[in-house]
Amino acid sequence: QKEVEQNSGPLSVPEGAIASLNCTYSDRGSQSFFWYRQYSGKSPELIMSIYSNGDKEDGRFTAQLNKASQYVSLLIRDSQPSDSATYLCAVNVGGGADGLTFGKGTHLIIQP
Amino acid sequence: EPEVTQTPSHQVTQMGQEVILRCVPISNHLYFYWYRQILGQKVEFLVSFYNNEISEKSEIFDDQFSVERPDGSNFTLKIRSTKLEDSAMYFCASSPLMGGETQYFGPGTRLLVL
């Protein structure tokens, strides 16, 4: 059974601060990990992908992966009001044509 | 920048009717997917498609669902006899052969079954 767990929030963070979003997954065979952002009524928008243990940075975003702990996180630095959205953690177990398993998402609110 | 497109954006249908949701994946992508998201719930995988055949399907993708790539650009999801519980947002996604498994989502079709 593939499970991806996220705290649903809401997570409230002041503008300019660091937002930290966390995700755990159940399948140790998982190979690929993704963070998507979803605004209300819209489709998931890819933010970051990460495949190996450690940190991966892209602009204000840093993804962290720890396969031993089955844990993925996303840090958003210098949070902006436009970052307010639901952040979805997604995991791909087998690669290739395997479907993504999504968490329920964390609702992030950036307070101006 | 290339995008996945979906039509229609909204569809209302009567229970028991057939619906076809259409998608145009990004042109050089080879893997295609359908997902659904019931209001307030998580995004759920339905089916993946590669080389003109289904690669993987979830428990949700039962006999009332089918997928097809009728030509070189379109990818369709058919629901044969819609139920009230099929009301959801349906997302199409595609990914390239090269570059890993990153999947790019279309804007979605909101289906309402009455």
CSV table of C-alpha atoms in Angstrom, one decimal, chain B residues 39-103:
chain,number,residue,atom,x,y,z
B,39,LEU,CA,-13.4,18.2,-4.3
B,40,GLY,CA,-11.4,18.6,-1.1
B,41,GLN,CA,-9.6,15.3,-1.6
B,42,LYS,CA,-6.2,14.3,-2.8
B,43,VAL,CA,-5.1,13.8,-6.4
B,44,GLU,CA,-5.6,10.2,-7.4
B,45,PHE,CA,-3.9,8.3,-10.2
B,46,LEU,CA,-6.2,6.6,-12.7
B,47,VAL,CA,-4.1,5.2,-15.6
B,48,SER,CA,-0.8,5.6,-17.5
B,49,PHE,CA,-0.3,5.0,-21.2
B,50,TYR,CA,2.8,4.4,-23.2
B,51,ASN,CA,3.4,3.1,-26.7
B,52,ASN,CA,-0.3,2.9,-27.4
B,53,GLU,CA,-1.2,0.7,-24.5
B,54,ILE,CA,-2.1,1.0,-20.8
B,55,SER,CA,1.0,0.7,-18.7
B,56,GLU,CA,-0.5,0.8,-15.2
B,57,LYS,CA,-4.0,1.4,-13.8
B,58,SER,CA,-5.3,2.0,-10.4
B,59,GLU,CA,-8.2,0.3,-8.6
B,60,ILE,CA,-10.4,3.3,-9.5
B,61,PHE,CA,-9.9,2.6,-13.3
B,62,ASP,CA,-12.6,-0.1,-13.6
B,63,ASP,CA,-14.5,-1.3,-16.7
B,64,GLN,CA,-16.4,1.9,-17.1
B,65,PHE,CA,-13.2,3.8,-17.9
B,66,SER,CA,-11.2,3.6,-21.1
B,67,VAL,CA,-8.4,5.5,-22.7
B,68,GLU,CA,-7.4,6.0,-26.3
B,69,ARG,CA,-4.9,7.9,-28.4
B,70,PRO,CA,-7.0,8.2,-31.5
B,71,ASP,CA,-4.3,10.2,-33.4
B,72,GLY,CA,-0.9,11.6,-33.0
B,73,SER,CA,-1.8,14.4,-30.7
B,74,ASN,CA,-5.0,13.6,-28.7
B,75,PHE,CA,-5.3,11.4,-25.6
B,76,THR,CA,-8.8,10.7,-24.4
B,77,LEU,CA,-10.5,9.4,-21.2
B,78,LYS,CA,-14.0,7.9,-21.7
B,79,ILE,CA,-16.4,7.2,-18.9
B,80,ARG,CA,-19.1,5.0,-20.3
B,81,SER,CA,-21.9,5.3,-17.8
B,82,THR,CA,-21.3,8.2,-15.4
B,83,LYS,CA,-22.2,8.0,-11.7
B,84,LEU,CA,-22.7,10.8,-9.2
B,85,GLU,CA,-19.4,9.8,-7.6
B,86,ASP,CA,-17.5,10.5,-10.8
B,87,SER,CA,-17.9,14.2,-10.2
B,88,ALA,CA,-14.4,15.5,-9.9
B,89,MET,CA,-11.6,17.4,-11.6
B,90,TYR,CA,-9.8,15.2,-14.1
B,91,PHE,CA,-6.2,16.1,-14.9
B,92,CYS,CA,-4.2,14.8,-17.8
B,93,ALA,CA,-0.4,14.7,-17.5
B,94,SER,CA,2.5,13.9,-19.7
B,95,SER,CA,6.2,13.2,-19.2
B,96,PRO,CA,9.1,12.8,-21.6
B,97,LEU,CA,11.1,9.7,-22.1
B,98,MET,CA,14.3,11.5,-21.2
B,99,GLY,CA,14.5,13.6,-18.1
B,100,GLY,CA,13.1,11.2,-15.6
B,101,GLU,CA,9.5,10.8,-14.5
B,102,THR,CA,8.6,14.5,-14.1
B,103,GLN,CA,4.9,14.8,-15.0
